[in-house]
Coordinates of C-alpha atoms in Angstrom, one line a residue:
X740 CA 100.6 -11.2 68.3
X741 CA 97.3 -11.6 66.1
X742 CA 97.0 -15.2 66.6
X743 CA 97.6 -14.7 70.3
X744 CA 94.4 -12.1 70.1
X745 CA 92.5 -14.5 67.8
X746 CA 92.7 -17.1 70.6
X747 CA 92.0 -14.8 73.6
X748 CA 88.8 -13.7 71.5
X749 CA 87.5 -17.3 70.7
X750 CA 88.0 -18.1 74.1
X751 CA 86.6 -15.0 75.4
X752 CA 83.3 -16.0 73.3
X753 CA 83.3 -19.7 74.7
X754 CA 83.5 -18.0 78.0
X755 CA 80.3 -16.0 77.3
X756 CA 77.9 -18.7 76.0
X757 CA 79.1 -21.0 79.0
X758 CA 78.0 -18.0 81.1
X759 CA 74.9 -17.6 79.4
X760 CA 74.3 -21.3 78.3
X761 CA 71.1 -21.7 80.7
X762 CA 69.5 -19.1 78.9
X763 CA 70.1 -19.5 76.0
X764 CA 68.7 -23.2 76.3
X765 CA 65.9 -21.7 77.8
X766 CA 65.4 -18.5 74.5
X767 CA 66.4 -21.9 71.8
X768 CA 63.3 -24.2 73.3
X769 CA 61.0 -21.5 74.0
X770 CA 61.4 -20.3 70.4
X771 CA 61.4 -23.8 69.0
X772 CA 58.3 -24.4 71.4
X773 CA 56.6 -21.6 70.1
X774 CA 57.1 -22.3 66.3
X775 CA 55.8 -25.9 66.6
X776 CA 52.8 -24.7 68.7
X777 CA 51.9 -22.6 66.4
X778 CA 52.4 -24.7 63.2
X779 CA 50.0 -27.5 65.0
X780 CA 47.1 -25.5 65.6
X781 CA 47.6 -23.4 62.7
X782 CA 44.4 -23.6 60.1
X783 CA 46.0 -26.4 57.2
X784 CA 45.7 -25.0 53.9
X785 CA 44.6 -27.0 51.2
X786 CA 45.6 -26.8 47.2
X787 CA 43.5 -28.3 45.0
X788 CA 44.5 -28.1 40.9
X789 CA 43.0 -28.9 37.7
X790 CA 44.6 -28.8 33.9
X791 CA 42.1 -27.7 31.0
X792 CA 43.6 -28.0 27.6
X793 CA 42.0 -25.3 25.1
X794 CA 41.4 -26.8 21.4
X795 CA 41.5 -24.1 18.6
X796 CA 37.9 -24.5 17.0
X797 CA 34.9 -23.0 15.7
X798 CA 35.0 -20.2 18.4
X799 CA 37.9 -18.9 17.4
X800 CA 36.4 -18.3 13.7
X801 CA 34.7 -15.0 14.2
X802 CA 32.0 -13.4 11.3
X803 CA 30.6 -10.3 11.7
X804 CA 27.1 -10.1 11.6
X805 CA 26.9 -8.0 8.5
X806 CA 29.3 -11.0 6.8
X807 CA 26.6 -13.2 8.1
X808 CA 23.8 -10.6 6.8
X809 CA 25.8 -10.9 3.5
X810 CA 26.4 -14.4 3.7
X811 CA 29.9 -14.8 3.5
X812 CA 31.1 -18.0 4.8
X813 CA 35.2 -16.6 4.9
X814 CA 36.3 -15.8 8.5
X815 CA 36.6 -12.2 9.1
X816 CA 39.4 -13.0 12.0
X817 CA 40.8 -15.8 13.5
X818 CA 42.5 -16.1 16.8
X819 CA 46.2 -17.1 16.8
X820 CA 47.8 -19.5 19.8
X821 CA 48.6 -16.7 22.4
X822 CA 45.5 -14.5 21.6
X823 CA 43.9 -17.7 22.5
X824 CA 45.7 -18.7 25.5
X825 CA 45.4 -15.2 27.1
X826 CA 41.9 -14.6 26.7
X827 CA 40.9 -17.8 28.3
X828 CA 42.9 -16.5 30.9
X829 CA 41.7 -13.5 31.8
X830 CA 38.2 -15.5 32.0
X831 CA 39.5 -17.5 34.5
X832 CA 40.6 -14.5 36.3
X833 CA 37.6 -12.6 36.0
X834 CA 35.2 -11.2 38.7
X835 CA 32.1 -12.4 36.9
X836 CA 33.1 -16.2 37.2
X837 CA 34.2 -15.7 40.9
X838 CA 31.1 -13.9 41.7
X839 CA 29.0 -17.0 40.4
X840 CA 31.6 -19.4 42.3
X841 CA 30.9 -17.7 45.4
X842 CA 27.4 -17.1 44.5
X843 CA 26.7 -20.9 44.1
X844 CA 28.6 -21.9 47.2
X845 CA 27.7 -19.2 49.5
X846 CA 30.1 -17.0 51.5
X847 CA 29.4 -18.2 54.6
X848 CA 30.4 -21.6 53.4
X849 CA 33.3 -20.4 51.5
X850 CA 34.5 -17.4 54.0
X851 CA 32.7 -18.1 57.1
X852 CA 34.9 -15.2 58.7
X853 CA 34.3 -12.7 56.3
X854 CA 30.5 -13.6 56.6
X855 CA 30.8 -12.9 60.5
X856 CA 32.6 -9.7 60.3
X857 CA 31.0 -8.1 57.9
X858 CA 27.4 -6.9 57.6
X859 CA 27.2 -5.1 54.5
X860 CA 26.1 -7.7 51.3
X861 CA 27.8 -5.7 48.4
X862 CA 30.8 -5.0 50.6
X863 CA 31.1 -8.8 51.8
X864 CA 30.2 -9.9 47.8
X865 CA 33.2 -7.6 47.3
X866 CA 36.0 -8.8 49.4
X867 CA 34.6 -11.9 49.0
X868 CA 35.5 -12.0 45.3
X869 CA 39.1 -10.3 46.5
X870 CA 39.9 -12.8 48.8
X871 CA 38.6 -15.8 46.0
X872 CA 40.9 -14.2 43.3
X873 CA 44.1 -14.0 45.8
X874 CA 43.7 -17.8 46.9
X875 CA 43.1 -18.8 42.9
X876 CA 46.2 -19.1 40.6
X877 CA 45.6 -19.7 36.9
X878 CA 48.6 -19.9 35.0
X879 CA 49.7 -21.1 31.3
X880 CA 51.8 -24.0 31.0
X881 CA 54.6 -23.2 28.5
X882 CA 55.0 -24.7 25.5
X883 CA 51.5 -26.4 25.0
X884 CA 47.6 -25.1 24.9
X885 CA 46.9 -26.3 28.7
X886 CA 45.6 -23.9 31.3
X887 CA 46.5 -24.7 35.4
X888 CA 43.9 -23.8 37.8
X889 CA 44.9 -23.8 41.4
X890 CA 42.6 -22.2 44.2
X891 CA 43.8 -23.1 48.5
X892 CA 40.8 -23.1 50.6
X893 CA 41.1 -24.5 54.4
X894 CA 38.4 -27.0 53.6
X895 CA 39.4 -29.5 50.5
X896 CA 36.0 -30.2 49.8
X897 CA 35.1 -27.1 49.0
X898 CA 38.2 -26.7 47.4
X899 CA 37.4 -29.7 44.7
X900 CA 33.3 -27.6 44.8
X901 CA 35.2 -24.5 43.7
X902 CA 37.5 -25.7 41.5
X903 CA 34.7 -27.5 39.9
X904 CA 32.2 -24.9 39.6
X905 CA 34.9 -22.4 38.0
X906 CA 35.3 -24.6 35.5
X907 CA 31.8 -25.0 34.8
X908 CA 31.3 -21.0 34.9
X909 CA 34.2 -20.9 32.6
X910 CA 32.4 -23.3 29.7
X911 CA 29.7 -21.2 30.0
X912 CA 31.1 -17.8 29.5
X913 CA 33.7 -19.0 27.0
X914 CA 30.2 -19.9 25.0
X915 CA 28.4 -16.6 25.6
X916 CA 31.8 -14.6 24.2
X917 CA 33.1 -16.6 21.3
X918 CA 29.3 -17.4 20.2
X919 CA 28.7 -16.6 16.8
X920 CA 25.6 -14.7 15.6
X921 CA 22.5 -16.5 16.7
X922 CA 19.9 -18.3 15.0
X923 CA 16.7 -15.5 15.5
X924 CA 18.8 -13.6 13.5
X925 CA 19.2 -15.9 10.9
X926 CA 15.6 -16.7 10.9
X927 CA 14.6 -13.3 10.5
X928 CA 17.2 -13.3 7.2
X929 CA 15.9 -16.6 6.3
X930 CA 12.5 -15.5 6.0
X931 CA 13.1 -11.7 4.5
X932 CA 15.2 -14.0 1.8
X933 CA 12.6 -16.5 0.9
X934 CA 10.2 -13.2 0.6
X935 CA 12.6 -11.7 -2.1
X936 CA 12.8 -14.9 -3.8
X937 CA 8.7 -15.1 -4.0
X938 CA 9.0 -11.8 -4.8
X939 CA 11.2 -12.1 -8.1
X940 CA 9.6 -15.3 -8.9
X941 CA 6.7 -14.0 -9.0
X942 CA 7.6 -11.3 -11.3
X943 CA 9.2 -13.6 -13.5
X944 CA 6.0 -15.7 -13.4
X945 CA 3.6 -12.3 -14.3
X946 CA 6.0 -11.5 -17.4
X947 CA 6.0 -14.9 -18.4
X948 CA 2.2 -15.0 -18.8
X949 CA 1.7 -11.7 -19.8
X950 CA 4.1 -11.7 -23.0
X951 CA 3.1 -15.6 -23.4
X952 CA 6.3 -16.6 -22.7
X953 CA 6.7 -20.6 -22.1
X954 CA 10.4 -21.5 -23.3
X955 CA 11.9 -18.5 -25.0
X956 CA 14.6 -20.2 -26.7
X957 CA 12.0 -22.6 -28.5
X958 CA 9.3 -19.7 -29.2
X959 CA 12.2 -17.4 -31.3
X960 CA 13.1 -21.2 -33.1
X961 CA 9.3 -21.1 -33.7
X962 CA 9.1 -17.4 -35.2
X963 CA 12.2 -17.6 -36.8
X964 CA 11.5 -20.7 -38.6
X965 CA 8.1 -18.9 -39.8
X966 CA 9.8 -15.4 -41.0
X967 CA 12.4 -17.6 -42.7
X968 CA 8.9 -19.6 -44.6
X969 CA 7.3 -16.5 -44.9
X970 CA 10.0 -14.7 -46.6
X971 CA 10.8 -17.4 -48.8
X972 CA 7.1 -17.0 -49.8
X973 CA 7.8 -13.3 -50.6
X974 CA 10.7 -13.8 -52.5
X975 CA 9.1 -16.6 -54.8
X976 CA 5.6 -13.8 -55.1
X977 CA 8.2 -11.1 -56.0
X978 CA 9.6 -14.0 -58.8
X979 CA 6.1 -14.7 -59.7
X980 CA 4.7 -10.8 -59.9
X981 CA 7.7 -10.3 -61.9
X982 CA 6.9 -13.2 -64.2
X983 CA 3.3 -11.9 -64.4
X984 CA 4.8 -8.4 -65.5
X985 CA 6.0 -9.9 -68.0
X986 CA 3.9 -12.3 -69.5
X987 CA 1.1 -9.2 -69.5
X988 CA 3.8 -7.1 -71.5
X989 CA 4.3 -10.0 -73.9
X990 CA 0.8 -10.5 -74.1
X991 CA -0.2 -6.6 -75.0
X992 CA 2.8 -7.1 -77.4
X993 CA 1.1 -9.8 -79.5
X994 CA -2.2 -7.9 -79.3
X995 CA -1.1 -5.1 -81.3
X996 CA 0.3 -7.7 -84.3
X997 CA -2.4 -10.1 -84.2
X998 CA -6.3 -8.6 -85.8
X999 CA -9.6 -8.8 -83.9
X1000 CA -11.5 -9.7 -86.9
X1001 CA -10.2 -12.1 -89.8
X1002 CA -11.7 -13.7 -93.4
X1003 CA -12.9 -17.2 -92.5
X1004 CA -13.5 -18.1 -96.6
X1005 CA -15.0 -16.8 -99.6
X1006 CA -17.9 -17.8 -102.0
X1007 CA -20.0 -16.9 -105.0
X1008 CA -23.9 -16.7 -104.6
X1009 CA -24.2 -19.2 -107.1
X1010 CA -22.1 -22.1 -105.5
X1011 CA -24.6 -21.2 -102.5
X1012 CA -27.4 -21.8 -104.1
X1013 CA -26.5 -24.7 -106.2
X1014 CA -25.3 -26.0 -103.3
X1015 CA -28.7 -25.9 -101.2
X1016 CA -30.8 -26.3 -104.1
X1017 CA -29.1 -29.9 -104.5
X1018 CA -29.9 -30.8 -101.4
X1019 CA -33.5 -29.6 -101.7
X1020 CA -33.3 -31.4 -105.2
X1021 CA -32.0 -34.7 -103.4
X1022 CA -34.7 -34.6 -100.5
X1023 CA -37.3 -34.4 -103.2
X1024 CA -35.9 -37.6 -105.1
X1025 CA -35.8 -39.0 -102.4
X1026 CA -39.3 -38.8 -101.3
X1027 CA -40.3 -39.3 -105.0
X1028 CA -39.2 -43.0 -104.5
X1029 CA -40.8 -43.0 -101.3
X1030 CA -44.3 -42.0 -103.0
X1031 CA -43.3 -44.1 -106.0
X1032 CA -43.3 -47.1 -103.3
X1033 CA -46.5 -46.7 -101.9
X1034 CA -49.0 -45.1 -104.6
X1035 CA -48.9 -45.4 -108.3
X1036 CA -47.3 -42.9 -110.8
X1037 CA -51.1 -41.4 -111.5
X1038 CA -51.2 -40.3 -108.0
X1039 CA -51.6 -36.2 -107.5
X1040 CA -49.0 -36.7 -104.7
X1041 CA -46.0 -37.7 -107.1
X1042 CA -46.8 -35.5 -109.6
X1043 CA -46.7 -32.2 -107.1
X1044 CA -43.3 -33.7 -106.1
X1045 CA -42.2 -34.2 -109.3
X1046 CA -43.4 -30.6 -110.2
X1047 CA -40.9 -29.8 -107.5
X1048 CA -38.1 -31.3 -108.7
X1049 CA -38.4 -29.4 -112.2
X1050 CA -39.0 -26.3 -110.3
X1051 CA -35.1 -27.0 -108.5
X1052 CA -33.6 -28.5 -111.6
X1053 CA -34.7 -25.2 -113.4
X1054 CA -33.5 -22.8 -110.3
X1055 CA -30.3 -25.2 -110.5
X1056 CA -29.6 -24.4 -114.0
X1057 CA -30.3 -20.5 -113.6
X1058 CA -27.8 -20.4 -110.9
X1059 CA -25.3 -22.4 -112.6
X1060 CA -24.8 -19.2 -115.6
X1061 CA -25.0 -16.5 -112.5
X1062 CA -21.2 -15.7 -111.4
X1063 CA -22.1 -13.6 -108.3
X1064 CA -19.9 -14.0 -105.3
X1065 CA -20.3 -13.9 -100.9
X1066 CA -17.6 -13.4 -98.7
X1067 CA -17.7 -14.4 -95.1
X1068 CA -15.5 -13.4 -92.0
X1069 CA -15.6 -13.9 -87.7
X1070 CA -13.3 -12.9 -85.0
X1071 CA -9.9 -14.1 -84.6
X1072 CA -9.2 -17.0 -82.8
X1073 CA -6.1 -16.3 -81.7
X1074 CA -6.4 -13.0 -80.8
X1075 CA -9.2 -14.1 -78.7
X1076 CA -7.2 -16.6 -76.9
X1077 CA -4.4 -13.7 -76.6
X1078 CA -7.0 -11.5 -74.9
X1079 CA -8.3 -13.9 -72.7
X1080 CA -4.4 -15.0 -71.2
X1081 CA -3.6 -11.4 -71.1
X1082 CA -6.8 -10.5 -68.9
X1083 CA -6.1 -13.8 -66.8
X1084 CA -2.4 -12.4 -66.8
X1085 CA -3.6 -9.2 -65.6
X1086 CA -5.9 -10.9 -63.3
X1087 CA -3.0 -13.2 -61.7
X1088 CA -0.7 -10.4 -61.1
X1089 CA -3.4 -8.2 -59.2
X1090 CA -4.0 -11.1 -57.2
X1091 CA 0.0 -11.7 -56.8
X1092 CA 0.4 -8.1 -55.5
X1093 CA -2.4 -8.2 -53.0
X1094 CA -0.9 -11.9 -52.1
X1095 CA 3.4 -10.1 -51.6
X1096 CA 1.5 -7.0 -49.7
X1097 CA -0.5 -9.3 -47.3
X1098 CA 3.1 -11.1 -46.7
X1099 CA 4.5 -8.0 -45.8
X1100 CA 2.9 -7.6 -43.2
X1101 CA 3.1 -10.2 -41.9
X1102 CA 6.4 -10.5 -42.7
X1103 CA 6.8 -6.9 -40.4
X1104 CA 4.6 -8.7 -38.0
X1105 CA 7.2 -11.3 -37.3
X1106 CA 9.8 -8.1 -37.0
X1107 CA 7.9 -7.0 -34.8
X1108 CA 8.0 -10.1 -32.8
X1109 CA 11.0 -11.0 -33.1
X1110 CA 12.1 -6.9 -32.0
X1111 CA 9.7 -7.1 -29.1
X1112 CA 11.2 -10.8 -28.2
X1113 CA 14.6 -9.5 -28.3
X1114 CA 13.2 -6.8 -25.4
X1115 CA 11.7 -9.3 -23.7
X1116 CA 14.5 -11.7 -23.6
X1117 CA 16.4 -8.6 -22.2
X1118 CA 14.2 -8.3 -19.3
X1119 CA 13.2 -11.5 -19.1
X1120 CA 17.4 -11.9 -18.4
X1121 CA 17.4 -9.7 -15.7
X1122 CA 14.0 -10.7 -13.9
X1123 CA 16.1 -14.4 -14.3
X1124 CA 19.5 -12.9 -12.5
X1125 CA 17.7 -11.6 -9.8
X1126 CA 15.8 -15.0 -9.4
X1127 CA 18.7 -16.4 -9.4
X1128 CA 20.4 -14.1 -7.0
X1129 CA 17.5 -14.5 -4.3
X1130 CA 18.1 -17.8 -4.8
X1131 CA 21.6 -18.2 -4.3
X1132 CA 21.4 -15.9 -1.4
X1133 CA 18.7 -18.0 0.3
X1134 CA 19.9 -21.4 0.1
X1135 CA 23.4 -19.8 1.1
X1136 CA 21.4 -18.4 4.6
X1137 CA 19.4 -21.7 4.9
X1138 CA 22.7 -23.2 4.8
X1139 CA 23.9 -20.7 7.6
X1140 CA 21.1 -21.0 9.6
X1141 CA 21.3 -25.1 9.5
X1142 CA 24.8 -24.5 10.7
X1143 CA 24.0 -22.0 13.4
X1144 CA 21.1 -24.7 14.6
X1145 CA 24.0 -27.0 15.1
X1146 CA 26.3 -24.7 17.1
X1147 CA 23.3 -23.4 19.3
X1148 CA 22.6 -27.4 19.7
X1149 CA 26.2 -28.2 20.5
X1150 CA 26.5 -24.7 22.5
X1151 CA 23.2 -26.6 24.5
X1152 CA 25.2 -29.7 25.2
X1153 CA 28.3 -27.5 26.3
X1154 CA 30.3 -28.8 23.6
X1155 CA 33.0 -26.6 23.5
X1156 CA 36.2 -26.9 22.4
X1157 CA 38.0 -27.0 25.6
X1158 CA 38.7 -29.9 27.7
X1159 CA 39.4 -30.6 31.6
X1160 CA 42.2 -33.1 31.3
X1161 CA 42.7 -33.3 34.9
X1162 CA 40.2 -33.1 37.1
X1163 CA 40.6 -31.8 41.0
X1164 CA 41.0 -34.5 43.5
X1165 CA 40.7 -34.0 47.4
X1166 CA 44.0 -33.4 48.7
X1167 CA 45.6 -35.9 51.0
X1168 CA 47.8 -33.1 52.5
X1169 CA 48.1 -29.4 53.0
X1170 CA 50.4 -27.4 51.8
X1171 CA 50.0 -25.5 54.4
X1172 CA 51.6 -25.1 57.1
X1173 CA 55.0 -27.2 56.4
X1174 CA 55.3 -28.6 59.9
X1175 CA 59.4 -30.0 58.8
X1176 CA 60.2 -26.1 57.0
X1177 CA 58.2 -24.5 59.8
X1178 CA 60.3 -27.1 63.0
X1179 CA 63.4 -26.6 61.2
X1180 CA 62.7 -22.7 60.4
X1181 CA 62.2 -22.7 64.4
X1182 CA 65.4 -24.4 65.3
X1183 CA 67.6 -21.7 63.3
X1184 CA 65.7 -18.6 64.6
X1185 CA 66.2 -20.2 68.4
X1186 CA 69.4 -20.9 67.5
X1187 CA 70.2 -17.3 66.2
X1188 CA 68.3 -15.6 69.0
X1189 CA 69.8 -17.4 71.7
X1190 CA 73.6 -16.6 70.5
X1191 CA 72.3 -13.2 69.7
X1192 CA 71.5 -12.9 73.1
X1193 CA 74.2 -14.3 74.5
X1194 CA 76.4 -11.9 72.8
X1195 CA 74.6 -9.2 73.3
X1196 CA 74.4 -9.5 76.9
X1197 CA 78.5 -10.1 77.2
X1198 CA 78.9 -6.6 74.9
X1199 CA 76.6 -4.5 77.2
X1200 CA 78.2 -6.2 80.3
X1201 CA 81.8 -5.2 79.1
X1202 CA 80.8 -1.7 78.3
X1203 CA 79.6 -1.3 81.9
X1204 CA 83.1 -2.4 83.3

């Protein structure tokens, strides 16, 4: 029974689209017809696409700029891959760089219908950018550091124009946001730096000639050698004062024991006159042969000498029976020489105390200089740190500056660290409309709508009988 109605249905249907087979020929080609008109003189739509490869460098290091203020060379932060990758797609994406885009080709080149139907300039700039960021596709190729830029325009030209420019724009603005502090800044540090570092120097250089300083190290070997020699030179005065001390004691000692005045010899009267009576008695006889020589024995000359010599024979011969004694006496020799060490003694040690009190001081004086050095080296140390500080500081910023010179030289050139590994070509065909999809689309839907109405038609005409 159901395969009976199964075959009275079938037929029943073959019946209908013989009935309606001229019109549905005629619904099949018009639709067909329709959808290849349509897909001829619809506006081709071209794709043009470029790959940029982004390289992780220096413009993913960022400093602050109170590390670069400080002069620290470590990274504050640096990027990882998909920080990376997402930024430089959202620049891509961004109003700013389809503004410019638009800006440099004009709208009525790039949107000539927009142009004509709309008056307003901010409104037009507007959907201008819209319409730019709808036909633009910038995606992220999985799995590696390269960026796809695709933008459809109905002229490939301008396509190739605009997908040029936008990477251009995007160079640009990837420089302006990952640039590092500039160089006026570092100028400006530069030149506060080498200000501090005159500054400290000099400071350093007034203390140095105002204390006389010229090489510390050597000047304390200098005044230590000399307080070393000087005190040596007390130490041996002290020896010597002592030594003095007592010598002068020894010396007063001996005084006491030794007499001023001592007995030189003793004589009678007689022996003294006997004895210079002989020699008056001698010089007489002696000039008695003298006379004797010259003038004859008659002469009144030898006979008053020769009264003379009776005169001390006689005195000779009184003396001779006197027994009458003289005693004489004189200072002490050696109590002399005694005095006479002990005042040189006395003498020397006055001298040697004046001599140890004038080392003192200047014994005290090298103290002094030596305390006052020790101060000075103290300062001196710090006035040296902070030289050294301003110094180390601004070579370090002369070193960051040089560096900044070169990134703002390379940021000049547009060397940046991404690369356009494929550059856009001018499409041989559109990808838009797909005249095969679009034919074969058209087929099917004539196809459809003609059974549809042939079935259709057959239901309402059965639900009338």
């Amino acid at each position: 029974m159901q395969e009976q109605y199964s075959e009275n249905t079938l037929l029943d249907v073959l019946t209908s689209l013989r009935k309606y087979f001229f019109k549905m020929v005629l619904i099949f080609v018009g639709i067909v017809l329709v959808v290849t008109i349509v897909t001829f003189t619809e506006t081709p739509i071209y794709e043009v696409g470029s790959s940029v490869m982004v390289k992780y460098g220096r413009e993913y290091v960022y400093r602050s700029v109170d590390q670069v203020a400080k002069g620290d060379v470590q990274p504050l932060y640096t990027y990882n891959g998909p920080e990376v990758i997402n930024t430089e797609l959202e620049i891509f994406r961004s109003n700013e760089l389809a503004g410019k885009v638009i800006h440099a080709l004009g709208v009525d080149q790039l949107f000539p219908d927009l142009a004509r139907r709309v008056e307003d300039k901010k409104r037009l700039f507007s959907l201008a950018i819209n319409r730019f960021r709808k036909q633009l596709t910038v995606a992220h190729v999985k799995g590696s550091n390269v960026i796809e830029v695709t933008f459809q325009h109905r002229d490939p030209e301008i396509a190739v124009q605009a997908v040029n420019l936008l990477t251009k724009f995007f160079k640009e603005r990837h420089l302006q946001l990952f640039k590092n502090p500039r160089s006026a800044f570092l100028e400006e540090q530069v030149a506060l730096y080498h200000k501090q570092l005159n500054t400290t120097e000099d400071a350093l250089r007034t203390f140095k000639q105002n204390n006389r300083i010229f090489s510390l190290e050597d000047q304390r070997k200098i005044l230590m050698q000399q307080y070393v020699n000087v005190n040596t030179l007390l130490i041996q005065g002290n020896s010597r004062l002592e030594e003095l001390a007592q010598k002068t004691i020894s010396l007063e000692k001996q005084l006491v024991n030794v007499p001023e005045v001592i007995v030189r010899f003793e004589e009678t009267a007689r022996e003294s006159n006997i004895n210079d009576a002989n020699a008056e008695l001698l010089k007489f006889k002696i000039h008695e042969r003298e006379l004797l020589e010259k003038y004859p024995e008659s002469n009144r000359l030898i006979t008053a000498v020769r009264k003379d010599i009776r005169m001390v024979e006689k005195f000779i011969a009184d003396q001779e029976a006197s027994s009458q004694k003289n005693v004489r006496s004189g200072k002490n020799p050696v109590f002399q020489q005694l005095k006479k060490e002990l005042i040189v003694a006395r003498a020397d040690h006055t001298a040697q105390e004046a001599k140890n009190k004038a080392i003192q001081r200047q014994l005290g004086q090298l103290e002094d200089q030596l305390q006052r050095m020790t101060e000075q080296e103290a300062e001196l140390s710090g006035l040296q740190t902070q030289v050294d500080a301003a110094e180390d500081t601004y070579k370090n910023f002369v070193s960051k500056l040089e560096d900044s010179r070169i990134q703002d030289a390379m940021d000049r050139q547009k060397m940046v660290n991404v690369v356009v590994i494929e550059n856009p070509m001018v499409p041989v065909k559109p990808i838009k409309p797909n005249k095969k999809i679009n034919i074969l689309v058209g087929v099917i839907l004539g196809a459809a709508c003609s059974l549809f109405y042939a079935l259709i038609s057959e239901y309402v005409l059965v639900r009338k009988t």
